[in-house]
XYZ file of N, CA and C in Angstrom:
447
model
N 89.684 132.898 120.415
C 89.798 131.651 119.678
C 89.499 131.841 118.197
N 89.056 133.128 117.472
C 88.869 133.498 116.375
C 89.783 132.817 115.422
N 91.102 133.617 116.213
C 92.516 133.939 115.370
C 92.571 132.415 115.038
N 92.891 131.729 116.270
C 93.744 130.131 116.152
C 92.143 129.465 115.699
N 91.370 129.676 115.123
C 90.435 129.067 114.372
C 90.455 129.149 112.618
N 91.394 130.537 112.497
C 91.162 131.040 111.286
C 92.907 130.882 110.473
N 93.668 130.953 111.461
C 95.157 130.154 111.483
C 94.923 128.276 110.980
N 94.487 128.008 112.147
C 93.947 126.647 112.208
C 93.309 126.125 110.294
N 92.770 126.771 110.356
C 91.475 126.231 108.943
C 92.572 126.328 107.925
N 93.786 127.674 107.940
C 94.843 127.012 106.626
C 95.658 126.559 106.883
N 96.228 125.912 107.955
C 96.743 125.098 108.395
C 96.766 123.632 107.786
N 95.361 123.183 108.199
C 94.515 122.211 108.186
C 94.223 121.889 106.660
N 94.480 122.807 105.732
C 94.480 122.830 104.046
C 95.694 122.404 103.878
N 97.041 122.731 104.400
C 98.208 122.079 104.280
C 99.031 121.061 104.496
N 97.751 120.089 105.980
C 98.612 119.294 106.437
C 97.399 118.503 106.460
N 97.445 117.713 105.468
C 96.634 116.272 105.243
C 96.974 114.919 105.144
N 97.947 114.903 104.998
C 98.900 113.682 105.138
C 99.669 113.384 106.491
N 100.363 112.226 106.913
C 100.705 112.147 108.452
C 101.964 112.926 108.160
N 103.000 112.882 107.579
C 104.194 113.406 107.923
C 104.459 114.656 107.603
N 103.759 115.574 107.138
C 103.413 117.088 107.362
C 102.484 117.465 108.772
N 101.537 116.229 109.064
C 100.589 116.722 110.316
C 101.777 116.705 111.297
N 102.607 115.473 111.573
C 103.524 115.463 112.973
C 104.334 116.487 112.763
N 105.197 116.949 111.661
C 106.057 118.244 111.645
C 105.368 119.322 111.972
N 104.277 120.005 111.468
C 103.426 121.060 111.757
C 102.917 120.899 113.446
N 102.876 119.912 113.887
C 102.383 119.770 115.208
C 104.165 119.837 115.950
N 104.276 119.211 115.702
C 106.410 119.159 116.478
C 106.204 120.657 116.178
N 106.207 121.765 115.355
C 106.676 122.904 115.386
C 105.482 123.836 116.308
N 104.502 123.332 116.300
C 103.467 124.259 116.967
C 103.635 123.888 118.495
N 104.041 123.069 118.828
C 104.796 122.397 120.296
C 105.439 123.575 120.394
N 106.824 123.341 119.436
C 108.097 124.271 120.144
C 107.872 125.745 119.657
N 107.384 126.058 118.804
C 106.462 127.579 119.182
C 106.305 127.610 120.366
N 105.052 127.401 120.517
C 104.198 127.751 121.912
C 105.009 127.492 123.065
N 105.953 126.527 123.441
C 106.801 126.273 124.722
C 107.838 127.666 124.361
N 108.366 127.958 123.432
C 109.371 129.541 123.262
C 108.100 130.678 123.850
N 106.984 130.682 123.300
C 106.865 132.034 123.364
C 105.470 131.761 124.679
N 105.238 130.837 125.520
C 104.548 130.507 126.589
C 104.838 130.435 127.486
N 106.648 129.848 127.420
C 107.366 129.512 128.736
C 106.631 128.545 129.855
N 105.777 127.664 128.960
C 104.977 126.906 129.753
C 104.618 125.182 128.868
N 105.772 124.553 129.611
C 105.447 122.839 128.562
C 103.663 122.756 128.644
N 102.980 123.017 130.119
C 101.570 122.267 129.884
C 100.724 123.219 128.854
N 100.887 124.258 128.471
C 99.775 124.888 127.599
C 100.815 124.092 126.170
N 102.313 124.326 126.017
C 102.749 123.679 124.927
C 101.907 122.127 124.492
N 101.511 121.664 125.217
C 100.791 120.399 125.304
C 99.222 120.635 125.072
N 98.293 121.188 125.805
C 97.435 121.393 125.698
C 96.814 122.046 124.262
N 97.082 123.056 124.175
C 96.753 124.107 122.834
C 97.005 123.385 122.023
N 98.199 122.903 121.087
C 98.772 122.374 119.843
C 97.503 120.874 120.090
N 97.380 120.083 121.177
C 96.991 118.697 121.152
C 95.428 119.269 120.714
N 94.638 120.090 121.522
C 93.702 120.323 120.698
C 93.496 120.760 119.695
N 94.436 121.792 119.008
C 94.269 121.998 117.614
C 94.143 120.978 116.628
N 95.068 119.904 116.820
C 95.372 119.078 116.026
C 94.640 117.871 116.166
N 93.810 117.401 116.961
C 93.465 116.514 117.426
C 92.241 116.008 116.465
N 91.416 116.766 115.713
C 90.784 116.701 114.996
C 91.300 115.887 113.250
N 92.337 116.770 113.048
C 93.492 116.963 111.893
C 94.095 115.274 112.214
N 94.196 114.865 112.976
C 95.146 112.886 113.235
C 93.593 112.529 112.759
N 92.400 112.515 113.582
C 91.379 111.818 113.211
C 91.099 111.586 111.622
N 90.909 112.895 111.096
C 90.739 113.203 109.479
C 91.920 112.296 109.020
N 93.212 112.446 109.364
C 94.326 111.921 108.289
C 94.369 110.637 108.779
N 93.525 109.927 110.028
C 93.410 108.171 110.232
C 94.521 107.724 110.516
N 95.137 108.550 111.402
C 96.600 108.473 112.132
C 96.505 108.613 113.847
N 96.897 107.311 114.342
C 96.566 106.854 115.595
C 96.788 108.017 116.530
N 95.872 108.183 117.699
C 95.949 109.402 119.089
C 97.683 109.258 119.593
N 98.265 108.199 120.098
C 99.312 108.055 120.447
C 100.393 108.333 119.685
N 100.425 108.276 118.355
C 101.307 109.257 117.129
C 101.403 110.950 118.000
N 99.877 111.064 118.271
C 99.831 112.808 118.302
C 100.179 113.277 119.843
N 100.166 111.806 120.526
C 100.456 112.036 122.043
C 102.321 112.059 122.026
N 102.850 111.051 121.215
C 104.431 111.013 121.573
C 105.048 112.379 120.652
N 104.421 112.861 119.880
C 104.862 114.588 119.112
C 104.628 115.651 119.845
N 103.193 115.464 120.858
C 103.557 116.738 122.172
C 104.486 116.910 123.179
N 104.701 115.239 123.062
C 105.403 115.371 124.057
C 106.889 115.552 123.851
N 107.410 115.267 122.312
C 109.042 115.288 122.065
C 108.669 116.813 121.861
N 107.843 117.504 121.282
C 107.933 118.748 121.285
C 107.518 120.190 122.394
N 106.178 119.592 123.225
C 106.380 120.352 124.273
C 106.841 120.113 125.785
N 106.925 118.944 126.076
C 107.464 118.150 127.520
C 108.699 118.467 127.201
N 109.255 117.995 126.788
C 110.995 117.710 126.900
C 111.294 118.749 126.370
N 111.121 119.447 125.630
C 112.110 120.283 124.770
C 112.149 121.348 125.751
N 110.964 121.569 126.636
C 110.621 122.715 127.340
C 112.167 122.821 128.524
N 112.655 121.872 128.544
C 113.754 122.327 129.440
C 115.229 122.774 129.490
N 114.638 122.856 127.409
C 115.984 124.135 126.696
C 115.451 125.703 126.728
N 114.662 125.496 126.981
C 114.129 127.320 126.897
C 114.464 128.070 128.450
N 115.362 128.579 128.318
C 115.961 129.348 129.662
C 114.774 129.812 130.612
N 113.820 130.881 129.794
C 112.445 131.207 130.516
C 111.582 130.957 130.665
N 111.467 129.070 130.445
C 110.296 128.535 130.869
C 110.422 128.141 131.918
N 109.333 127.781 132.614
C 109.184 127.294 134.037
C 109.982 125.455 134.042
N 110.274 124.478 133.260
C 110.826 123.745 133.403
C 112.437 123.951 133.566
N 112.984 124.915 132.705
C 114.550 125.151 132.636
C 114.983 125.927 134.083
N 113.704 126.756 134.650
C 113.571 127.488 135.674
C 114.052 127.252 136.939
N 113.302 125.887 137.307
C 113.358 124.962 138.523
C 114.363 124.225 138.176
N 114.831 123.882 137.056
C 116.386 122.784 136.521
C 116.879 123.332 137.097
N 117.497 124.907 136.525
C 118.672 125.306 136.501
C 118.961 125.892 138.174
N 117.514 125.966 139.321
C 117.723 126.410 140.521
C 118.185 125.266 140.814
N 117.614 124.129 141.280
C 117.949 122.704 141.484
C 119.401 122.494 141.546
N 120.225 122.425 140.287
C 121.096 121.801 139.915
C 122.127 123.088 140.110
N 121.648 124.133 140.568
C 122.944 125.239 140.493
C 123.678 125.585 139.239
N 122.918 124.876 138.167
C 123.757 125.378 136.775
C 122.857 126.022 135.652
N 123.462 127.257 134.800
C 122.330 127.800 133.735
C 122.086 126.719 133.046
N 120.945 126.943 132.502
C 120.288 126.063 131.578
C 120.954 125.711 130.121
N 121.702 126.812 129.773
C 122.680 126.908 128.353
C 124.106 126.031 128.986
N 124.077 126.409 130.341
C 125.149 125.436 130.257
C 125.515 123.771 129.961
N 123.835 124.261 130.590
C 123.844 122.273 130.448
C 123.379 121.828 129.216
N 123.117 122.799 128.507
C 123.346 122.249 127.041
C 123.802 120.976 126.247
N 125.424 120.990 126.579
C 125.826 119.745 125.657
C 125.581 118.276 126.989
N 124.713 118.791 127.584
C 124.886 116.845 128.522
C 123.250 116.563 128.901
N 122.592 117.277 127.728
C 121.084 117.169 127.531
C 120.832 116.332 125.948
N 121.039 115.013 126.145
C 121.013 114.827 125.326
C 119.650 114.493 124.554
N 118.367 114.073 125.724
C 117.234 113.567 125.206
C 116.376 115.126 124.821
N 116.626 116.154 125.371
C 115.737 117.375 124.340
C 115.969 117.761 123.193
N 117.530 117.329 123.270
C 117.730 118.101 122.263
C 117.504 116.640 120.946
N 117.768 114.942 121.071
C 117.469 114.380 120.217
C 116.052 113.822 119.881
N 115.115 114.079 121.086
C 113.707 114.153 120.667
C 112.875 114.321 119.368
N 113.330 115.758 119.403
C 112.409 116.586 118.336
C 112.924 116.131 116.917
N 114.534 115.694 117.031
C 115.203 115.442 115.945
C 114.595 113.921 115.508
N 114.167 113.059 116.316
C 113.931 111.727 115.501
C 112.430 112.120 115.357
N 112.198 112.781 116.254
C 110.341 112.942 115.625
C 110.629 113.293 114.318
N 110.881 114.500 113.872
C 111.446 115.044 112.468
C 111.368 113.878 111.459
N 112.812 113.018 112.092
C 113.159 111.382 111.068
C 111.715 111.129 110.913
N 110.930 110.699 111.975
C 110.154 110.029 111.868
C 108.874 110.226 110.676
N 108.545 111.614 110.760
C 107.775 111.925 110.220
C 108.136 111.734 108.560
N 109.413 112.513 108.519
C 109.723 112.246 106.883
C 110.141 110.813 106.130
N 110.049 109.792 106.945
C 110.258 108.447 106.475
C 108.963 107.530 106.757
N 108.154 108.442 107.916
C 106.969 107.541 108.283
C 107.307 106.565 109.046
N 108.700 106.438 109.672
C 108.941 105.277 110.081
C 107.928 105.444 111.693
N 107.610 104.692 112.458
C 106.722 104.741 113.839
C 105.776 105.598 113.957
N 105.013 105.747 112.936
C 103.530 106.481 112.580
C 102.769 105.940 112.033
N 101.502 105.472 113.000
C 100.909 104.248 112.604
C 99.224 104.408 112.554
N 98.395 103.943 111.988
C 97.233 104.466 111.612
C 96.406 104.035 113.095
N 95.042 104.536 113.291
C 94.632 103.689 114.070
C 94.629 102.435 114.354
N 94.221 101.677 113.267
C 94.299 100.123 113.115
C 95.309 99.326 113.671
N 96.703 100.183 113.716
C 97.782 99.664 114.382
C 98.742 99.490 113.389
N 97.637 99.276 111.484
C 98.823 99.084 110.528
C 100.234 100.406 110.281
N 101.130 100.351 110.166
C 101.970 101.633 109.858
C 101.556 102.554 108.311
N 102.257 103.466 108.552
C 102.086 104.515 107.401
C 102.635 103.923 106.775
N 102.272 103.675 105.432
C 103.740 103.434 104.080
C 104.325 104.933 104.128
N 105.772 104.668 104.289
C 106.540 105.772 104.001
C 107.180 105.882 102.805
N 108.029 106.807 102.287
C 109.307 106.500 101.686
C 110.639 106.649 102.593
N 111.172 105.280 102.269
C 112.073 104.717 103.365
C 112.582 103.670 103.340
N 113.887 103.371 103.625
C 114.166 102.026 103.860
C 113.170 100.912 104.499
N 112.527 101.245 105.567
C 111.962 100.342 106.338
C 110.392 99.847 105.671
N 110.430 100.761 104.462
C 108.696 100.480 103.893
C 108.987 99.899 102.329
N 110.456 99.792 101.687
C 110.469 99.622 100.794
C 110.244 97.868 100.677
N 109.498 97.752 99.831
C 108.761 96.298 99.077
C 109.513 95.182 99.597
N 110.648 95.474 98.987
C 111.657 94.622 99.144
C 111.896 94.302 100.677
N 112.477 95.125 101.650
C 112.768 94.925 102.444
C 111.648 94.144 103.567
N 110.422 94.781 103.149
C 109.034 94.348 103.769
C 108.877 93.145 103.185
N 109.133 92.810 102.456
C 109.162 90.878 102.107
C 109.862 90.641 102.827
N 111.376 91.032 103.276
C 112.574 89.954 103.755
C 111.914 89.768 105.231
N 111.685 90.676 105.954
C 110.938 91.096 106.759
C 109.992 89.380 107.365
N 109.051 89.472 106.404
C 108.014 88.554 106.678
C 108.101 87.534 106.292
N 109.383 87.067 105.681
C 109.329 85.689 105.405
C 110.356 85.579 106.670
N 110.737 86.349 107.560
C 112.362 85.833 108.632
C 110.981 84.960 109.732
């Protein structure tokens, strides 16, 4: 635990804000599910690393719960040699690459987490208030029309 303590600490210098913490966490997901071949440690490891890092940046548990999971639950059943694509592809009688184009929720998961993070849009503090992003959905304007409908 040295290493991922000493990884961790400059990490943790880089990602202080929410929409660098969920990208850095979305990527430490799909790391660890490539080179683990295992969604539950993809889940486990990254959620404790980071779990500290949401508290500090005052960005709600359930932000950091729906980013393990677009990044290590679901995605885990594009990786040919993980144990989720494993049991798919026995199941269903088809490789896992094949089923590629009719997978549509792994593969658009990780992609709106991504959106999400860089607009802030559905990343919300503890309190429940949202992140101000830059974004359509946070700009002044629109957040008036918003609250007077």
């Amino acid at each position: 635990m040295g290493v991922l303590n000493a990884i961790l600490d400059k990490l943790q210098a880089l990602v202080r804000k929410p929409g660098p913490l969920v990208l850095s966490t979305l990527a430490t997901c799909l790391l660890t599910v490539v080179l683990t071949a295992s969604q539950y440690v993809a889940i486990l490891l990254p959620g404790e690393i980071f779990k500290e890092s949401y508290e500090k940046a005052d960005v709600a548990p359930y932000v950091l719960s729906r980013t393990l999971e677009d990044g290590g639950t679901i995605f885990s059943f594009l990786v040919p040699w993980s144990m989720a694509a494993i049991y798919t592809s026995g199941v269903l009688e088809v490789p896992t690459l094949e089923s590629l184009p009719y997978t549509f929720m792994p593969v658009l998961c990780p992609i709106f987490a991504i959106i999400y993070a860089l607009t802030g849009f559905a990343v919300f503090k503890k309190d429940g208030s949202p992140v101000k992003g830059k974004g359509i959905w946070f700009s002044k304007k629109a957040r008036l029309a918003a609250e007077q409908k």
